[in-house]
Coordinates of C-alpha atoms and ligand atoms in Angstrom, one line a residue:
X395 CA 154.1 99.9 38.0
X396 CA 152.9 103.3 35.6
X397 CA 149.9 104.4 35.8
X398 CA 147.8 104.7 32.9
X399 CA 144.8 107.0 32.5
X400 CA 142.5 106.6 29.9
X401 CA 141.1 109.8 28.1
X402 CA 137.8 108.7 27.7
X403 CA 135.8 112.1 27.8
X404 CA 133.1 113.0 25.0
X405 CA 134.9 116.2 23.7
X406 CA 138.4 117.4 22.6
X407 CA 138.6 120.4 24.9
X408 CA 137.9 118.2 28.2
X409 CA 140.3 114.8 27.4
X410 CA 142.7 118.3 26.4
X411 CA 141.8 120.0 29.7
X412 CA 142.1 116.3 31.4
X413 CA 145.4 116.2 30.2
X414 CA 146.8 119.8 31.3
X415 CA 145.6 119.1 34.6
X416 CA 147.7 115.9 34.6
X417 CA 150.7 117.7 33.0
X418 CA 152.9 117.6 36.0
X419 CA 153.2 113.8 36.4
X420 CA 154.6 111.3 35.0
X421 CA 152.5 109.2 33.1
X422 CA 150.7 107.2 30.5
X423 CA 147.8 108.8 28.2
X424 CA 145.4 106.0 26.6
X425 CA 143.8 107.5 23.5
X426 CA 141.0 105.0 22.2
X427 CA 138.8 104.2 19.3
X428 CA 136.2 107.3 20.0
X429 CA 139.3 110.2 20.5
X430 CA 141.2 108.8 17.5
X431 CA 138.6 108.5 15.1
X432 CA 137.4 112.0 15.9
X433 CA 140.2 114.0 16.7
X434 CA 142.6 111.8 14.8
X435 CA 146.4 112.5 14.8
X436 CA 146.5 116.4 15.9
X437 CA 145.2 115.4 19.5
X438 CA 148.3 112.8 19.5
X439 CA 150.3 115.9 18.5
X440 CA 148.4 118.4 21.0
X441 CA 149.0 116.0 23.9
X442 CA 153.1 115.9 23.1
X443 CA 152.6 119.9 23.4
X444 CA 150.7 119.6 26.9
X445 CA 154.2 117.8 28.1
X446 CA 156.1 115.8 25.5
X447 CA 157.2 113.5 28.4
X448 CA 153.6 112.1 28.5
X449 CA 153.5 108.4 27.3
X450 CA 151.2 107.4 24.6
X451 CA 149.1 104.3 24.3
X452 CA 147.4 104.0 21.0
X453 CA 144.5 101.6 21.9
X454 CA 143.0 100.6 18.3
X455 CA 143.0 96.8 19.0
X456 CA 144.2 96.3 15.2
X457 CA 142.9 93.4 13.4
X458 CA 143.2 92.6 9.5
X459 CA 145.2 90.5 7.4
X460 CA 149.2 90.4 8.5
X461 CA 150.5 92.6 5.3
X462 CA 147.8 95.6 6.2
X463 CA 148.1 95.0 10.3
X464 CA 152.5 96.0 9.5
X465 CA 151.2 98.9 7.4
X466 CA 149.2 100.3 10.3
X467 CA 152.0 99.9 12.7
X468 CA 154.1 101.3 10.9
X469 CA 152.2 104.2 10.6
X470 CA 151.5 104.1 14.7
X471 CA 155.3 104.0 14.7
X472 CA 155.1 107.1 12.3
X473 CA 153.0 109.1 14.6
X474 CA 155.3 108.5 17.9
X475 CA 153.2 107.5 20.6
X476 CA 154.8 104.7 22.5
X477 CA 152.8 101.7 22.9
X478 CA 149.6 100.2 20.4
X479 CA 147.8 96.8 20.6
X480 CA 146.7 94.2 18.0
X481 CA 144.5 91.2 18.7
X482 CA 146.2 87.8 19.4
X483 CA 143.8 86.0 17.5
X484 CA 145.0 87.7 14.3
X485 CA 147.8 84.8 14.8
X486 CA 151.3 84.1 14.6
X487 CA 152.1 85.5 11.4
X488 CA 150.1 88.2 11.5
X489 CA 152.5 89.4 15.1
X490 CA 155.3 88.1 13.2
X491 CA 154.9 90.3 10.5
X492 CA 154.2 93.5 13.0
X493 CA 157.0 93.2 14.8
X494 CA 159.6 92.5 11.6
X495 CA 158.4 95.4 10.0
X496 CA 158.6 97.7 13.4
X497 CA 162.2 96.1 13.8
X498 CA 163.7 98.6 11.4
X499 CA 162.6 101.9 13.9
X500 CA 165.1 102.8 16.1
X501 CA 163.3 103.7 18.6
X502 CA 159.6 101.4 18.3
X503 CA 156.7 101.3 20.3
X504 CA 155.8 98.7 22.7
X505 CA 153.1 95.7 21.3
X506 CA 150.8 94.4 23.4
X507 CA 148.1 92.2 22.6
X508 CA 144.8 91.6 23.4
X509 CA 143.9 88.6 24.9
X510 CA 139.9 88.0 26.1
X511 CA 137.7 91.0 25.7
X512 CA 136.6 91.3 29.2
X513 CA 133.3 91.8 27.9
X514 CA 132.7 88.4 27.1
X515 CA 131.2 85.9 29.4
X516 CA 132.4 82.3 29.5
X517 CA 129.7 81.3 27.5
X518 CA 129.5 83.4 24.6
X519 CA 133.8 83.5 24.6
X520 CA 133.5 79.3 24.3
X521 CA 131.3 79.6 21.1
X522 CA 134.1 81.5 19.2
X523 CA 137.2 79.8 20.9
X524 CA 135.8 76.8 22.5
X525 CA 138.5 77.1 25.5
X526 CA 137.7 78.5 28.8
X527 CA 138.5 82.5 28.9
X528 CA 141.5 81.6 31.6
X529 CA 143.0 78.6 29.1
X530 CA 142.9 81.0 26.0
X531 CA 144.3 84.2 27.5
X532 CA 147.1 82.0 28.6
X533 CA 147.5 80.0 25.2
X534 CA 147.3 83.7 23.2
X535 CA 149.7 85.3 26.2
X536 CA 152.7 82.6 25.3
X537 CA 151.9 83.1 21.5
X538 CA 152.9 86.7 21.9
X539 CA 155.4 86.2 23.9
X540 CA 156.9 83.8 21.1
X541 CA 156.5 86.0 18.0
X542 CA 158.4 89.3 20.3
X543 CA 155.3 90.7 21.2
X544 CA 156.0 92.8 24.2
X545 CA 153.0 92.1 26.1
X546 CA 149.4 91.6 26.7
X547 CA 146.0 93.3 27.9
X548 CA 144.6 91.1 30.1
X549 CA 142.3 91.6 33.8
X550 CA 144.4 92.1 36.4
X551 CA 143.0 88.7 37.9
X552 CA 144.8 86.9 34.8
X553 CA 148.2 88.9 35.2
X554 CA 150.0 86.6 37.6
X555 CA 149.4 83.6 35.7
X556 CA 150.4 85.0 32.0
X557 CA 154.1 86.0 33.9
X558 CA 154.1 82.6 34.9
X559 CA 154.0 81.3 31.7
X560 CA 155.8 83.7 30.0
X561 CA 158.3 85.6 32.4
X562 CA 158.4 88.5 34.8
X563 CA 159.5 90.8 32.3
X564 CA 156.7 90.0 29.7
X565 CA 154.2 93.3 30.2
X566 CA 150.4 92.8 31.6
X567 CA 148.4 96.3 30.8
X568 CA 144.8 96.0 32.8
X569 CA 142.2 97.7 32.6
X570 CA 139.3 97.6 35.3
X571 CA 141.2 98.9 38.3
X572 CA 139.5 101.0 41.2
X573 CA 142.7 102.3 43.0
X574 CA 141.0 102.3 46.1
X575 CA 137.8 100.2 45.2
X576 CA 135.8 102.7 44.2
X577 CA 132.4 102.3 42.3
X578 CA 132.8 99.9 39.5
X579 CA 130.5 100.9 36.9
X580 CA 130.1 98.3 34.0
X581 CA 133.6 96.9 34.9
X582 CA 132.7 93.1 35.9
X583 CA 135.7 92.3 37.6
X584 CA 137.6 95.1 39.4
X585 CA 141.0 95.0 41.2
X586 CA 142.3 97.5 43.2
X587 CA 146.0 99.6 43.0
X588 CA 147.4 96.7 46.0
X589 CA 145.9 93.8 44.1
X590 CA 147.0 94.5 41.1
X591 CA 150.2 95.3 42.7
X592 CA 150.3 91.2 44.3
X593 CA 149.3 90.5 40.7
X594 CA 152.1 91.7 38.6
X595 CA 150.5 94.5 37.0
X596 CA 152.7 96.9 35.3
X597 CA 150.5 99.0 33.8
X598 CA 147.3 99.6 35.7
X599 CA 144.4 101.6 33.3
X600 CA 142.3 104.1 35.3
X601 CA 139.4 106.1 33.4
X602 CA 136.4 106.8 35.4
X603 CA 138.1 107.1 39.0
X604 CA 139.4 109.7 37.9
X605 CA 138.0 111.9 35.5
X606 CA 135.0 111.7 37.6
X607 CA 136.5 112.5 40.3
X608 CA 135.9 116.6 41.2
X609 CA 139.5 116.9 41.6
X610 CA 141.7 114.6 39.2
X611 CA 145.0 116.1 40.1
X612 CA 145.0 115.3 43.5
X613 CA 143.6 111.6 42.8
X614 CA 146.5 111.0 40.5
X615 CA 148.8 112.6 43.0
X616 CA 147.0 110.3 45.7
X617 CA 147.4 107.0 43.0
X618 CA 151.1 107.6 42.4
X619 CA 151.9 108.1 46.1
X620 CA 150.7 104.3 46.5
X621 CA 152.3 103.5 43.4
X622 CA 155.7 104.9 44.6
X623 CA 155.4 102.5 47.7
X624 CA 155.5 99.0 46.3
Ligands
LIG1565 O1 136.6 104.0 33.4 P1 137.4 102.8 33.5 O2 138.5 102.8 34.5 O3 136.5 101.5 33.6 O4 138.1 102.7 32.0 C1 138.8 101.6 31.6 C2 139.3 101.8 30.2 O5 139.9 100.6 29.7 C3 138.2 102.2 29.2 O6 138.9 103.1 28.2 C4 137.8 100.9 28.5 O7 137.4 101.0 27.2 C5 139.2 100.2 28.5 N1 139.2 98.7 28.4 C6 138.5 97.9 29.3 N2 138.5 96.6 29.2 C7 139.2 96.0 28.2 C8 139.9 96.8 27.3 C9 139.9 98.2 27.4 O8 137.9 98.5 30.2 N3 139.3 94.7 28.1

């Protein structure tokens, strides 16, 4: 399991001062629509200059027509950070495509995809896919899996059963984890560092635990202690 911690503050200087803190450990840096839209590719580059052993995941959730979705990971590729997502419901071709063109870099990032938005409820995920949230994530999990994707974002209550149909090795990022239940916020459905351990979780996404927390350092040093035990 690597930890994961979403740089989800509202200005440059504090994800940047986030990320100094955090400069001693070994970890990943998730860099989301709001960061990379403002502060683009030189925060990518000023986080590599904080410690170039920090891992980068790139979450833009791509989405488009398979020829433009290979452009754009080519381009993540490009820019060196280490992991991106796409959406699963793009389809087959369009991960196809993605993952031919990345096939010529040495050295590529990993793919996940995005199963469910956890953000939808049943109901209003039915109306669009007209499969239960469980049935779909699994159905777009083994479709990745297929076209060489390497890995999905999925809750971490989902994780156990998309290995199952996939393999062990096939990676599960989650998002809505409170290491040691801590408040939950707008997250729904919230697992904490043990659970997700029991569920497979490889990569366990952790915003507001800890950059709310008065001293992040120590909460990460606290997070990878229990990490460093399973
Ligand atoms: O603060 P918290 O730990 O809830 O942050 C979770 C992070 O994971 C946020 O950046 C959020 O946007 C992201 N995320 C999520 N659920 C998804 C996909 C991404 O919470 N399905």
């Amino acid at each position: 399991m690597e930890l994961c911690v979403a740089l989800d503050l509202p200005s440059v200087e504090e994800n940047l001062a986030l990320a100094k803190s955090l400069k001693g450990h070994n970890i990943w840096l998730k860099v989301g629509f709001r960061t990379y839209i403002r502060d683009g590719k030189d925060f990518i580059v000023a986080l590599k200059e904080v410690n170039p052993e920090f891992k980068i995941f790139l979450d833009l959730k791509l989405y488009d027509i398979p020829n433009t979705m290979a452009d754009a990971a080519e381009e993540i590729a490009k820019l060196g950070v280490d992991m991106f997502n796409i959406h699963a419901s793009a389809g087959a071709v369009a991960m196809k495509t993605v993952m031919q063109r990345l096939s010529d870099y040495e050295k590529r990032p990993l793919v996940l995809a995005v199963t469910a938005l956890t953000s939808f409820d049943e109901e209003n995920f039915q109306k669009i896919y007209e499969k239960s949230i469980d049935d779909k994530a699994e159905q777009f999990a083994k479709m990745s899996y297929d076209y060489g994707l390497d890995g999905v974002v999925c809750s971490a209550f989902e994780s156990r059963a998309i290995k199952n149909a996939t393999s062990e090795n096939f990676l599960t990022l989650c998002p809505g984890i409170r290491p040691f239940g801590e408040d939950a916020g707008d997250q729904q459905r919230v697992a904490t560092l043990q659970r997700a351990n029991q569920e497979g979780v490889d990569y366990p996404v952790v915003g507001r635990p800890i950059y709310k927390d008065s001293n992040p350092k120590a909460k990460v040093d606290e997070i990878l202690k229990v990490i460093s035990t399973f």
